[in-house]
């Protein structure tokens, strides 16, 4: 019996330590980590620059509250706004909290309450973010949901237009749906969506909790589409494993969140900020992002070559180092098989294997992972019923 709530169905692996792309278990077995803590450890486990920043901050101060100025928050906010369409940052402690902040900001700024989001989206587990999530299984048992959310099919602009009414405040989306199955937005759809938002005075909220911080080869994934969102949310990769969340918004929304409107005791915690500053100064560099793009292209090419022709594999897709392998049937049994072989991977929905290696992964590690995936999938036949 464990004293923990059984909220997670855990694999049979107990972690001892981790470094770079490698995780070691308590039996001394090592694994290549192509999950990176669910897209969190973008610089790999215990990256030296992040570790140094944390150690230095430990010697300075850990927490003094947001009653006082924390210069390190200004530095991180400046890095985020210099690399996005936003000008103001609110710091929270997780992805769901960043989205909660975005929902509150959108309602207050527009004095409207409806938000359109997408089927198969994932925005988090608190009441606002859960309601924004377009997946029945995430809502089950927790109703009634927060009012005002409607879910339309992804990449369907007519459905978005049909859902807009006089009470609509915002449209919220992931440009690549992470948890929901690695579904990618079409460029044309995103362009049209941006127009629909402008024409109807709707705020465009892009949830970059999983896709941001260099994951797709740009600081934020929306930057592949040439749009300018009003609100961007970030979390997972932002501090390489130290809990943090951020909402980045345009200057026009600044005064909506005046003193006393919204807050988080731990938001912008100095340790998280020290880690985030080290992450962003390393990740938001052209040559680093270029390498992410190249390694992502290489990973997809190797996968195409090795497993692209297997009948079990129906599609290999993604951007940068966010890659999905869609299979013709349930992949849940493949994950423990890969673990046995020494490779950690994720799933996205029942039929997609999801790879989110650290952005610092080497080509050699990519080759090893592709070989293991190929070994696990070769010989798998499509079941005929
Ligand atoms: C993980 C995730 C969240 C939730 O983040 P938490 O830190 O677990 O609250 C929200 N949106 C997206 C797109 C995510 O991938």
Coordinates of C-alpha atoms and ligand atoms in Angstrom, one line a residue:
X1 CA 0.0 0.0 0.0
X2 CA 1.2 3.5 -0.8
X3 CA 0.3 6.7 1.0
X4 CA -0.1 8.4 -2.4
X5 CA -3.4 8.9 -4.2
X6 CA -3.5 6.5 -7.1
X7 CA -4.0 9.3 -9.6
X8 CA -1.2 8.1 -11.8
X9 CA -0.9 4.7 -13.3
X10 CA 2.9 4.4 -12.9
X11 CA 5.4 2.3 -14.8
X12 CA 7.6 -0.1 -13.0
X13 CA 10.6 2.2 -12.8
X14 CA 11.9 4.0 -9.6
X15 CA 14.2 6.9 -10.4
X16 CA 17.6 7.1 -8.7
X17 CA 19.2 9.9 -10.7
X18 CA 19.3 11.6 -14.1
X19 CA 21.7 13.6 -16.3
X20 CA 21.5 14.8 -19.8
X21 CA 19.3 12.4 -21.8
X22 CA 19.9 9.6 -19.3
X23 CA 17.7 8.4 -16.4
X24 CA 19.0 5.8 -14.1
X25 CA 16.7 3.6 -11.9
X26 CA 17.3 2.3 -8.4
X27 CA 18.6 -1.0 -9.9
X28 CA 21.3 0.8 -11.8
X29 CA 19.6 0.3 -15.2
X30 CA 19.9 3.3 -17.5
X31 CA 17.3 4.6 -20.0
X32 CA 17.4 7.1 -22.8
X33 CA 14.8 9.7 -21.9
X34 CA 12.7 10.6 -24.9
X35 CA 10.0 12.0 -22.7
X36 CA 12.1 14.6 -20.8
X37 CA 9.6 14.7 -17.9
X38 CA 6.8 15.3 -20.4
X39 CA 8.6 18.1 -22.3
X40 CA 9.9 19.7 -19.2
X41 CA 13.7 19.1 -19.1
X42 CA 14.3 20.8 -22.5
X43 CA 18.0 21.3 -21.7
X44 CA 18.3 17.7 -20.4
X45 CA 18.5 16.6 -16.8
X46 CA 20.6 18.7 -14.5
X47 CA 21.9 21.0 -17.2
X48 CA 25.1 22.6 -15.7
X49 CA 24.0 26.2 -16.5
X50 CA 20.6 25.7 -14.8
X51 CA 22.2 23.9 -11.9
X52 CA 24.7 26.7 -11.4
X53 CA 22.0 29.3 -11.5
X54 CA 20.0 27.4 -8.9
X55 CA 22.9 27.0 -6.6
X56 CA 23.8 30.7 -6.8
X57 CA 20.1 31.6 -6.1
X58 CA 20.1 29.2 -3.2
X59 CA 22.9 31.3 -1.7
X60 CA 21.0 34.6 -2.3
X61 CA 17.3 34.1 -1.3
X62 CA 14.5 31.6 -1.9
X63 CA 11.3 33.5 -1.4
X64 CA 10.3 37.0 -0.1
X65 CA 6.8 37.3 -1.8
X66 CA 5.5 39.6 -4.4
X67 CA 5.1 42.4 -1.9
X68 CA 8.6 43.4 -3.0
X69 CA 10.5 43.8 -6.3
X70 CA 12.3 40.6 -7.5
X71 CA 14.7 41.9 -10.2
X72 CA 15.1 38.3 -11.5
X73 CA 11.4 38.3 -12.5
X74 CA 12.0 41.4 -14.6
X75 CA 14.9 39.6 -16.4
X76 CA 12.8 36.5 -17.2
X77 CA 9.8 38.6 -18.3
X78 CA 12.1 40.6 -20.6
X79 CA 13.4 37.4 -22.2
X80 CA 9.9 36.2 -22.7
X81 CA 8.5 39.4 -24.2
X82 CA 11.6 40.0 -26.4
X83 CA 10.9 36.6 -28.0
X84 CA 7.1 36.7 -28.4
X85 CA 4.3 39.0 -29.4
X86 CA 3.6 39.8 -25.7
X87 CA 4.7 42.7 -23.5
X88 CA 3.5 41.9 -20.0
X89 CA 4.1 38.7 -18.0
X90 CA 2.3 37.2 -15.1
X91 CA 4.1 34.4 -13.3
X92 CA 2.3 31.4 -11.9
X93 CA 3.4 27.9 -11.0
X94 CA 2.1 25.5 -13.6
X95 CA 0.5 25.2 -17.0
X96 CA -3.0 25.0 -15.7
X97 CA -2.5 28.1 -13.6
X98 CA -1.1 30.0 -16.5
X99 CA -4.2 29.1 -18.5
X100 CA -6.4 30.0 -15.5
X101 CA -4.8 33.4 -15.6
X102 CA -5.4 33.7 -19.4
X103 CA -9.1 32.8 -18.9
X104 CA -9.6 35.3 -16.2
X105 CA -7.7 38.0 -18.1
X106 CA -9.8 37.4 -21.2
X107 CA -13.1 37.6 -19.3
X108 CA -12.2 40.7 -17.5
X109 CA -10.6 42.5 -20.5
X110 CA -13.6 41.9 -22.8
X111 CA -16.4 41.8 -20.2
X112 CA -17.6 38.7 -22.0
X113 CA -17.5 35.2 -20.7
X114 CA -17.5 32.7 -23.6
X115 CA -14.4 30.9 -24.8
X116 CA -14.1 28.7 -27.9
X117 CA -11.6 25.9 -27.7
X118 CA -11.1 22.7 -29.6
X119 CA -11.9 19.0 -29.5
X120 CA -9.0 16.9 -28.2
X121 CA -7.4 19.9 -26.7
X122 CA -5.7 19.8 -23.3
X123 CA -5.3 22.9 -21.1
X124 CA -5.0 21.5 -17.6
X125 CA -6.9 20.2 -14.6
X126 CA -8.2 23.2 -12.5
X127 CA -11.8 24.2 -13.1
X128 CA -11.2 26.9 -15.8
X129 CA -8.5 25.0 -17.6
X130 CA -10.4 21.7 -17.3
X131 CA -13.5 23.3 -18.8
X132 CA -11.4 24.7 -21.6
X133 CA -10.1 21.1 -22.3
X134 CA -12.2 19.5 -25.1
X135 CA -12.0 16.0 -23.8
X136 CA -15.0 14.3 -22.1
X137 CA -12.8 11.9 -20.1
X138 CA -11.1 14.8 -18.4
X139 CA -14.4 16.3 -17.3
X140 CA -16.0 13.0 -16.1
X141 CA -17.3 13.2 -12.5
X142 CA -16.3 16.8 -11.9
X143 CA -19.4 18.6 -13.2
X144 CA -21.0 21.0 -13.5
X145 CA -18.2 22.6 -15.6
X146 CA -17.4 26.3 -15.6
X147 CA -19.9 27.9 -18.0
X148 CA -19.2 29.4 -21.4
X149 CA -16.9 26.9 -23.1
X150 CA -17.7 25.4 -26.5
X151 CA -15.5 22.9 -28.3
X152 CA -15.2 22.9 -32.1
X153 CA -13.3 20.4 -34.4
X154 CA -9.6 21.3 -34.8
X155 CA -8.7 22.9 -38.2
X156 CA -12.4 23.7 -39.0
X157 CA -12.7 27.4 -39.5
X158 CA -16.5 27.3 -40.4
X159 CA -17.1 25.6 -37.0
X160 CA -15.2 28.4 -35.2
X161 CA -17.3 31.1 -37.1
X162 CA -20.5 29.3 -36.2
X163 CA -19.6 29.2 -32.5
X164 CA -18.9 32.9 -32.2
X165 CA -21.6 35.1 -30.7
X166 CA -21.9 38.4 -28.9
X167 CA -20.7 36.9 -25.7
X168 CA -17.5 35.4 -27.0
X169 CA -14.4 36.7 -25.4
X170 CA -11.6 34.5 -26.8
X171 CA -10.5 31.5 -28.8
X172 CA -8.0 29.3 -27.1
X173 CA -5.8 26.6 -28.8
X174 CA -2.6 24.7 -28.9
X175 CA -1.1 25.0 -32.4
X176 CA 0.1 21.4 -32.0
X177 CA -2.2 19.5 -29.7
X178 CA 0.2 17.6 -27.4
X179 CA -1.8 15.3 -25.1
X180 CA -4.7 15.0 -27.5
X181 CA -2.7 13.1 -30.2
X182 CA -0.1 15.4 -31.8
X183 CA -2.6 17.0 -34.1
X184 CA -1.0 19.9 -36.1
X185 CA -2.9 23.0 -37.0
X186 CA -3.0 23.8 -40.8
X187 CA -1.3 27.1 -41.7
X188 CA -4.4 28.2 -43.6
X189 CA -6.6 27.5 -40.6
X190 CA -4.4 29.5 -38.3
X191 CA -4.3 32.4 -40.7
X192 CA -8.1 32.4 -41.0
X193 CA -8.5 32.0 -37.3
X194 CA -6.4 35.1 -36.7
X195 CA -8.7 37.0 -39.1
X196 CA -11.9 35.7 -37.4
X197 CA -10.5 36.9 -34.1
X198 CA -9.7 40.3 -35.4
X199 CA -13.0 40.8 -37.2
X200 CA -15.0 39.8 -34.1
X201 CA -12.7 41.5 -31.5
X202 CA -11.9 38.1 -29.9
X203 CA -8.7 37.6 -28.0
X204 CA -6.5 34.9 -29.4
X205 CA -5.0 32.7 -26.6
X206 CA -2.3 30.2 -27.6
X207 CA -1.5 27.6 -25.1
X208 CA 2.3 27.0 -25.5
X209 CA 2.7 25.0 -22.3
X210 CA 4.0 22.0 -24.3
X211 CA 5.0 23.5 -27.6
X212 CA 6.9 26.6 -26.3
X213 CA 10.5 27.2 -25.1
X214 CA 12.2 26.0 -28.3
X215 CA 10.5 22.6 -28.5
X216 CA 9.5 23.1 -32.1
X217 CA 12.6 25.0 -33.3
X218 CA 11.1 28.5 -32.6
X219 CA 10.8 30.2 -29.2
X220 CA 7.0 29.5 -29.4
X221 CA 5.3 27.3 -31.9
X222 CA 2.8 29.9 -33.1
X223 CA 5.8 31.7 -34.7
X224 CA 5.7 29.1 -37.5
X225 CA 2.4 30.6 -38.5
X226 CA 3.1 34.3 -38.7
X227 CA 0.4 35.3 -36.2
X228 CA 0.4 37.6 -33.2
X229 CA -1.5 36.1 -30.3
X230 CA -2.9 38.4 -27.6
X231 CA -2.1 35.9 -24.9
X232 CA 0.5 33.1 -24.7
X233 CA 0.8 30.6 -21.9
X234 CA 4.0 28.8 -21.0
X235 CA 5.1 26.3 -18.3
X236 CA 6.6 22.9 -18.8
X237 CA 10.0 23.6 -20.4
X238 CA 10.3 27.1 -18.9
X239 CA 12.5 26.2 -15.9
X240 CA 13.8 22.8 -16.9
X241 CA 12.0 21.0 -14.1
X242 CA 11.5 23.6 -11.4
X243 CA 7.8 24.3 -11.2
X244 CA 6.8 27.5 -13.0
X245 CA 4.1 29.0 -15.3
X246 CA 3.8 32.2 -17.2
X247 CA 1.1 34.1 -19.0
X248 CA 2.5 36.6 -21.6
X249 CA 0.0 39.2 -22.9
X250 CA -0.1 42.2 -25.1
X251 CA 0.3 45.7 -23.6
X252 CA -3.3 46.5 -24.3
X253 CA -4.3 44.0 -21.6
X254 CA -1.9 45.4 -19.0
X255 CA -4.3 47.5 -17.0
X256 CA -6.9 44.7 -16.8
X257 CA -4.7 43.0 -14.3
X258 CA -4.2 46.0 -11.9
X259 CA -3.1 45.7 -8.3
X260 CA -5.2 43.2 -6.3
X261 CA -6.9 41.6 -9.3
X262 CA -4.9 38.4 -9.6
X263 CA -2.1 36.8 -7.6
X264 CA 0.0 33.7 -6.8
X265 CA 2.0 33.4 -3.6
X266 CA 4.7 31.4 -5.2
X267 CA 4.4 33.0 -8.7
X268 CA 7.8 34.1 -9.9
X269 CA 9.5 32.2 -7.2
X270 CA 13.2 33.2 -7.2
X271 CA 14.5 29.6 -7.6
X272 CA 12.1 29.1 -10.6
X273 CA 13.2 32.4 -12.0
X274 CA 16.9 31.6 -11.7
X275 CA 16.3 28.3 -13.6
X276 CA 14.1 30.0 -16.2
X277 CA 16.7 32.7 -16.9
X278 CA 19.4 30.1 -17.5
X279 CA 17.0 28.1 -19.7
X280 CA 15.9 31.1 -21.8
X281 CA 19.4 32.5 -22.3
X282 CA 20.5 29.1 -23.6
X283 CA 17.4 28.2 -25.6
X284 CA 16.4 31.5 -27.2
X285 CA 19.5 31.6 -29.5
X286 CA 19.4 31.2 -33.2
X287 CA 22.0 28.6 -33.5
X288 CA 20.5 26.5 -30.7
X289 CA 17.0 26.7 -32.2
X290 CA 18.5 25.9 -35.7
X291 CA 20.0 22.7 -34.2
X292 CA 16.6 21.8 -32.7
X293 CA 15.1 22.1 -36.2
X294 CA 17.9 20.1 -37.8
X295 CA 17.7 17.3 -35.1
X296 CA 13.9 17.2 -35.4
X297 CA 14.2 16.8 -39.2
X298 CA 16.8 14.1 -38.8
X299 CA 14.7 12.2 -36.2
X300 CA 11.7 12.2 -38.5
X301 CA 13.8 11.2 -41.5
X302 CA 15.3 8.3 -39.6
X303 CA 11.9 7.2 -38.3
X304 CA 10.5 7.4 -41.9
X305 CA 13.4 5.3 -43.2
X306 CA 13.3 2.7 -40.4
X307 CA 9.6 2.3 -39.7
X308 CA 7.7 4.4 -42.2
X309 CA 6.8 1.4 -44.3
X310 CA 5.5 -0.8 -41.5
X311 CA 1.8 -1.6 -41.8
X312 CA 1.5 -0.8 -38.0
X313 CA 2.6 2.8 -38.6
X314 CA 0.1 5.2 -40.2
X315 CA 1.8 8.6 -39.9
X316 CA 5.0 10.2 -38.6
X317 CA 4.5 13.9 -37.9
X318 CA 5.6 16.8 -35.8
X319 CA 7.7 20.0 -35.7
X320 CA 11.2 20.3 -34.2
X321 CA 11.7 17.8 -31.4
X322 CA 7.9 17.2 -30.8
X323 CA 7.3 14.1 -32.9
X324 CA 4.4 11.7 -33.0
X325 CA 4.2 8.2 -34.5
X326 CA 0.6 7.4 -35.2
X327 CA -0.1 3.7 -35.2
X328 CA -3.1 1.7 -36.6
X329 CA -3.9 0.5 -33.1
X330 CA -3.5 1.0 -29.4
X331 CA 0.2 1.6 -28.5
X332 CA 0.0 1.3 -24.7
X333 CA 1.8 -2.1 -24.8
X334 CA 4.7 -0.6 -26.8
X335 CA 5.7 1.8 -24.1
X336 CA 6.7 -0.9 -21.5
X337 CA 8.4 -2.9 -24.3
X338 CA 10.5 0.2 -25.1
X339 CA 11.2 0.7 -21.4
X340 CA 12.5 -2.8 -21.2
X341 CA 14.9 -2.0 -24.0
X342 CA 16.0 1.1 -22.2
X343 CA 14.0 3.9 -23.9
X344 CA 11.4 6.1 -22.3
X345 CA 8.7 7.5 -24.5
X346 CA 5.2 9.1 -24.1
X347 CA 1.9 8.5 -25.7
X348 CA -0.6 11.1 -27.0
X349 CA -4.1 9.5 -27.0
X350 CA -4.4 5.7 -27.5
X351 CA -2.7 5.3 -30.8
X352 CA 0.2 7.8 -30.9
X353 CA 3.7 7.4 -29.6
X354 CA 5.0 10.8 -28.6
X355 CA 8.7 11.7 -28.6
X356 CA 9.8 14.8 -26.6
X357 CA 13.6 14.3 -26.1
X358 CA 15.6 17.0 -24.4
X359 CA 16.5 19.7 -27.0
X360 CA 20.1 18.9 -26.2
X361 CA 19.8 15.3 -27.5
X362 CA 22.6 14.1 -29.7
X363 CA 22.3 12.5 -33.2
X364 CA 23.9 9.4 -31.7
X365 CA 21.1 9.2 -29.1
X366 CA 18.5 9.8 -31.8
X367 CA 20.0 6.9 -33.8
X368 CA 19.9 4.7 -30.7
X369 CA 16.2 5.6 -30.0
X370 CA 15.2 5.0 -33.6
X371 CA 16.8 1.6 -33.6
X372 CA 15.0 0.6 -30.4
X373 CA 11.6 1.9 -31.7
X374 CA 12.2 0.1 -35.0
X375 CA 13.0 -3.2 -33.1
X376 CA 9.8 -2.8 -31.0
X377 CA 7.5 -2.0 -33.9
X378 CA 8.9 -4.4 -36.5
X379 CA 6.9 -7.5 -36.7
X380 CA 3.8 -5.9 -35.2
X381 CA 0.9 -6.7 -37.5
X382 CA -2.3 -4.8 -37.9
X383 CA -4.9 -6.9 -36.3
X384 CA -7.8 -7.8 -38.7
X385 CA -11.1 -8.2 -37.1
Ligands
LIG1 C1 0.8 19.9 -19.6 C2 -0.1 20.9 -20.3 C3 -0.9 21.8 -19.5 C4 -1.0 21.6 -18.0 O1 0.1 22.0 -17.4 P1 0.3 21.6 -15.8 O2 1.7 22.2 -15.5 O3 0.3 20.1 -15.7 O4 -0.8 22.2 -15.1 C5 -1.7 22.7 -20.2 N1 -1.7 22.8 -21.5 C6 -0.9 22.0 -22.3 C7 -0.9 22.2 -23.7 C8 -0.1 21.0 -21.7 O5 0.6 20.2 -22.5

